[in-house]
PDB file of C-alpha atoms in Angstrom:
ATOM      1  CA  UNK A   1      96.421 105.158 119.441  1.00 47.00           C
ATOM      2  CA  UNK A   2      94.904 108.382 117.437  1.00 53.00           C
ATOM      3  CA  UNK A   3      95.155 107.881 113.823  1.00 69.00           C
ATOM      4  CA  UNK A   4      95.803 110.549 110.817  1.00 83.00           C
ATOM      5  CA  UNK A   5      95.183 109.437 107.885  1.00 87.00           C
ATOM      6  CA  UNK A   6      94.737 111.082 104.159  1.00 88.00           C
ATOM      7  CA  UNK A   7      93.103 109.174 101.476  1.00 93.00           C
ATOM      8  CA  UNK A   8      93.627 110.278  97.863  1.00 94.00           C
ATOM      9  CA  UNK A   9      92.662 108.618  94.366  1.00 95.00           C
ATOM     10  CA  UNK A  10      94.310 110.523  91.811  1.00 94.00           C
ATOM     11  CA  UNK A  11      93.261 109.644  88.046  1.00 91.00           C
ATOM     12  CA  UNK A  12      94.670 110.250  84.785  1.00 86.00           C
ATOM     13  CA  UNK A  13      97.040 113.795  84.301  1.00 86.00           C
ATOM     14  CA  UNK A  14      97.683 113.639  88.658  1.00 87.00           C
ATOM     15  CA  UNK A  15      94.156 114.992  88.773  1.00 91.00           C
ATOM     16  CA  UNK A  16      92.940 113.794  91.866  1.00 92.00           C
ATOM     17  CA  UNK A  17      89.372 112.372  91.471  1.00 94.00           C
ATOM     18  CA  UNK A  18      88.487 111.589  95.533  1.00 95.00           C
ATOM     19  CA  UNK A  19      90.235 112.567  98.656  1.00 93.00           C
ATOM     20  CA  UNK A  20      88.993 111.532 102.246  1.00 92.00           C
ATOM     21  CA  UNK A  21      90.434 113.250 105.667  1.00 89.00           C
ATOM     22  CA  UNK A  22      90.802 110.086 108.261  1.00 84.00           C
ATOM     23  CA  UNK A  23      91.093 111.393 111.790  1.00 75.00           C
ATOM     24  CA  UNK A  24      90.071 110.751 115.028  1.00 63.00           C
ATOM     25  CA  UNK A  25      93.087 112.723 116.221  1.00 60.00           C
ATOM     26  CA  UNK A  26      92.825 116.663 117.603  1.00 59.00           C
ATOM     27  CA  UNK A  27      92.133 117.913 113.827  1.00 57.00           C
ATOM     28  CA  UNK A  28      95.865 119.384 112.571  1.00 58.00           C
ATOM     29  CA  UNK A  29      95.641 122.177 110.135  1.00 63.00           C
ATOM     30  CA  UNK A  30      97.998 120.484 107.366  1.00 68.00           C
ATOM     31  CA  UNK A  31      95.709 119.712 104.870  1.00 67.00           C
ATOM     32  CA  UNK A  32      97.765 121.066 102.463  1.00 76.00           C
ATOM     33  CA  UNK A  33     100.919 119.639 103.254  1.00 80.00           C
ATOM     34  CA  UNK A  34      99.582 116.260 103.142  1.00 81.00           C
ATOM     35  CA  UNK A  35      98.256 117.170  99.486  1.00 81.00           C
ATOM     36  CA  UNK A  36     101.485 118.562  98.895  1.00 82.00           C
ATOM     37  CA  UNK A  37     103.967 115.001 100.068  1.00 84.00           C
ATOM     38  CA  UNK A  38     101.018 113.097  97.749  1.00 84.00           C
ATOM     39  CA  UNK A  39     101.286 114.562  94.792  1.00 83.00           C
ATOM     40  CA  UNK A  40     105.228 114.430  95.363  1.00 83.00           C
ATOM     41  CA  UNK A  41     105.536 110.744  95.584  1.00 87.00           C
ATOM     42  CA  UNK A  42     103.892 109.887  92.539  1.00 87.00           C
ATOM     43  CA  UNK A  43     107.204 110.371  90.517  1.00 86.00           C
ATOM     44  CA  UNK A  44     107.868 107.465  93.144  1.00 88.00           C
ATOM     45  CA  UNK A  45     104.656 105.352  92.532  1.00 89.00           C
ATOM     46  CA  UNK A  46     105.244 106.195  88.176  1.00 87.00           C
ATOM     47  CA  UNK A  47     108.954 104.487  88.520  1.00 86.00           C
ATOM     48  CA  UNK A  48     108.076 101.819  90.824  1.00 87.00           C
ATOM     49  CA  UNK A  49     104.581 100.604  89.132  1.00 85.00           C
ATOM     50  CA  UNK A  50     106.890  99.509  86.128  1.00 85.00           C
ATOM     51  CA  UNK A  51     109.114  97.167  88.588  1.00 85.00           C
ATOM     52  CA  UNK A  52     106.780  95.421  89.654  1.00 86.00           C
ATOM     53  CA  UNK A  53     102.958  93.051  88.884  1.00 86.00           C
ATOM     54  CA  UNK A  54     101.498  94.128  91.742  1.00 87.00           C
ATOM     55  CA  UNK A  55      98.876  96.902  92.101  1.00 89.00           C
ATOM     56  CA  UNK A  56      99.616  97.440  96.033  1.00 90.00           C
ATOM     57  CA  UNK A  57     102.815  98.851  95.684  1.00 90.00           C
ATOM     58  CA  UNK A  58     103.681  98.647  99.861  1.00 87.00           C
ATOM     59  CA  UNK A  59     105.198 101.506 101.595  1.00 88.00           C
ATOM     60  CA  UNK A  60     106.086 103.922  98.708  1.00 88.00           C
ATOM     61  CA  UNK A  61     107.492 107.103 100.081  1.00 84.00           C
ATOM     62  CA  UNK A  62     108.726 108.717 103.712  1.00 86.00           C
ATOM     63  CA  UNK A  63     108.610 113.002 104.898  1.00 85.00           C
ATOM     64  CA  UNK A  64     109.277 113.037 108.120  1.00 83.00           C
ATOM     65  CA  UNK A  65     106.393 111.995 110.568  1.00 83.00           C
ATOM     66  CA  UNK A  66     104.634 111.047 106.599  1.00 85.00           C
ATOM     67  CA  UNK A  67     104.494 107.765 105.543  1.00 89.00           C
ATOM     68  CA  UNK A  68     102.938 107.077 102.327  1.00 90.00           C
ATOM     69  CA  UNK A  69     101.529 103.528 100.695  1.00 93.00           C
ATOM     70  CA  UNK A  70     100.564 103.583  96.957  1.00 93.00           C
ATOM     71  CA  UNK A  71      97.865 101.306  95.026  1.00 94.00           C
ATOM     72  CA  UNK A  72      97.930 100.878  90.448  1.00 94.00           C
ATOM     73  CA  UNK A  73      95.067  99.947  88.971  1.00 91.00           C
ATOM     74  CA  UNK A  74      94.766  98.504  85.781  1.00 87.00           C
ATOM     75  CA  UNK A  75      93.661 101.831  84.071  1.00 88.00           C
ATOM     76  CA  UNK A  76      96.820 103.942  85.842  1.00 89.00           C
ATOM     77  CA  UNK A  77      94.597 104.894  87.860  1.00 93.00           C
ATOM     78  CA  UNK A  78      96.579 105.647  91.530  1.00 93.00           C
ATOM     79  CA  UNK A  79      95.624 105.070  95.300  1.00 95.00           C
ATOM     80  CA  UNK A  80      97.996 106.690  98.284  1.00 94.00           C
ATOM     81  CA  UNK A  81      97.245 106.634 101.086  1.00 92.00           C
ATOM     82  CA  UNK A  82      99.201 109.162 103.896  1.00 90.00           C
ATOM     83  CA  UNK A  83     100.021 108.156 107.942  1.00 85.00           C
ATOM     84  CA  UNK A  84     101.095 110.111 110.126  1.00 80.00           C
ATOM     85  CA  UNK A  85     103.625 109.331 112.871  1.00 71.00           C
ATOM     86  CA  UNK A  86     101.672 105.941 112.450  1.00 67.00           C
ATOM     87  CA  UNK A  87     102.189 102.004 111.681  1.00 70.00           C
ATOM     88  CA  UNK A  88      99.548  99.812 110.177  1.00 74.00           C
ATOM     89  CA  UNK A  89     100.155  96.144 108.785  1.00 81.00           C
ATOM     90  CA  UNK A  90     100.681  96.105 105.192  1.00 83.00           C
ATOM     91  CA  UNK A  91      97.627  93.846 104.952  1.00 90.00           C
ATOM     92  CA  UNK A  92      95.131  95.783 106.511  1.00 91.00           C
ATOM     93  CA  UNK A  93      96.499  98.328 104.488  1.00 92.00           C
ATOM     94  CA  UNK A  94      96.359  96.131 101.409  1.00 93.00           C
ATOM     95  CA  UNK A  95      92.655  94.835 102.282  1.00 95.00           C
ATOM     96  CA  UNK A  96      91.679  98.345 102.515  1.00 95.00           C
ATOM     97  CA  UNK A  97      93.206  99.217  98.825  1.00 95.00           C
ATOM     98  CA  UNK A  98      91.466  96.121  97.592  1.00 96.00           C
ATOM     99  CA  UNK A  99      88.164  97.223  98.583  1.00 96.00           C
ATOM    100  CA  UNK A 100      88.300 100.518  97.235  1.00 96.00           C
ATOM    101  CA  UNK A 101      89.649  99.554  94.159  1.00 96.00           C
ATOM    102  CA  UNK A 102      86.092  97.198  93.946  1.00 96.00           C
ATOM    103  CA  UNK A 103      84.189 100.153  94.835  1.00 96.00           C
ATOM    104  CA  UNK A 104      86.051 102.077  92.768  1.00 96.00           C
ATOM    105  CA  UNK A 105      85.290  99.257  89.724  1.00 95.00           C
ATOM    106  CA  UNK A 106      81.824  99.387  90.694  1.00 94.00           C
ATOM    107  CA  UNK A 107      81.580 103.315  89.751  1.00 93.00           C
ATOM    108  CA  UNK A 108      83.471 102.786  86.790  1.00 92.00           C
ATOM    109  CA  UNK A 109      80.826 100.412  85.250  1.00 93.00           C
ATOM    110  CA  UNK A 110      77.902 103.847  86.525  1.00 90.00           C
ATOM    111  CA  UNK A 111      77.116 104.771  82.370  1.00 91.00           C
ATOM    112  CA  UNK A 112      76.868 108.328  84.161  1.00 89.00           C
ATOM    113  CA  UNK A 113      79.990 108.662  85.094  1.00 90.00           C
ATOM    114  CA  UNK A 114      82.747 110.260  83.205  1.00 90.00           C
ATOM    115  CA  UNK A 115      85.870 108.364  83.273  1.00 87.00           C
ATOM    116  CA  UNK A 116      88.467 110.685  85.274  1.00 87.00           C
ATOM    117  CA  UNK A 117      85.906 113.548  86.925  1.00 92.00           C
ATOM    118  CA  UNK A 118      85.528 113.591  90.845  1.00 93.00           C
ATOM    119  CA  UNK A 119      83.732 110.728  92.455  1.00 94.00           C
ATOM    120  CA  UNK A 120      80.443 112.786  93.935  1.00 92.00           C
ATOM    121  CA  UNK A 121      78.931 110.048  95.011  1.00 92.00           C
ATOM    122  CA  UNK A 122      77.740 110.584  98.662  1.00 94.00           C
ATOM    123  CA  UNK A 123      77.035 106.234  98.561  1.00 95.00           C
ATOM    124  CA  UNK A 124      80.614 105.608  97.644  1.00 95.00           C
ATOM    125  CA  UNK A 125      81.715 108.606 100.347  1.00 95.00           C
ATOM    126  CA  UNK A 126      80.334 106.666 102.715  1.00 96.00           C
ATOM    127  CA  UNK A 127      81.543 103.100 102.115  1.00 96.00           C
ATOM    128  CA  UNK A 128      84.908 103.934 101.460  1.00 96.00           C
ATOM    129  CA  UNK A 129      84.464 105.479 105.372  1.00 95.00           C
ATOM    130  CA  UNK A 130      83.134 102.601 106.524  1.00 95.00           C
ATOM    131  CA  UNK A 131      86.240 100.954 105.151  1.00 95.00           C
ATOM    132  CA  UNK A 132      88.835 103.098 106.469  1.00 92.00           C
ATOM    133  CA  UNK A 133      86.939 102.281 110.121  1.00 91.00           C
ATOM    134  CA  UNK A 134      87.339  98.565 109.493  1.00 91.00           C
ATOM    135  CA  UNK A 135      91.182  98.477 108.073  1.00 90.00           C
ATOM    136  CA  UNK A 136      92.573 101.832 109.032  1.00 85.00           C
ATOM    137  CA  UNK A 137      91.181 103.799 111.901  1.00 76.00           C
TER     138      UNK A 137
END
């Protein structure tokens, strides 16, 4: 079954610092709608993060055919993953978030990386794509 997903890392002040469109299906031009849905789900993440000690928030929101999963780091950076018409197991998504979180921490340890700035590393991008192929596609 084709996968159509959108992954974003949102930093402080709700600023996206990394975005990735994951698609094995026919490409559609709905990226603005996906960004809007993910941005709207940030309010739900802000509410849910105080009701649990877990980093992985599971399914946080649904909008029409979209399902949004969330993950919050200790530094209040949010990872959001939007799926269109697709059901994945919670374990696969949790493992994806945990592995991306590990990569994100490594980026944070780079002395040349300015906190809350866009992640432009091609190595980071390639590794996230590889994790997406492993867990999501």
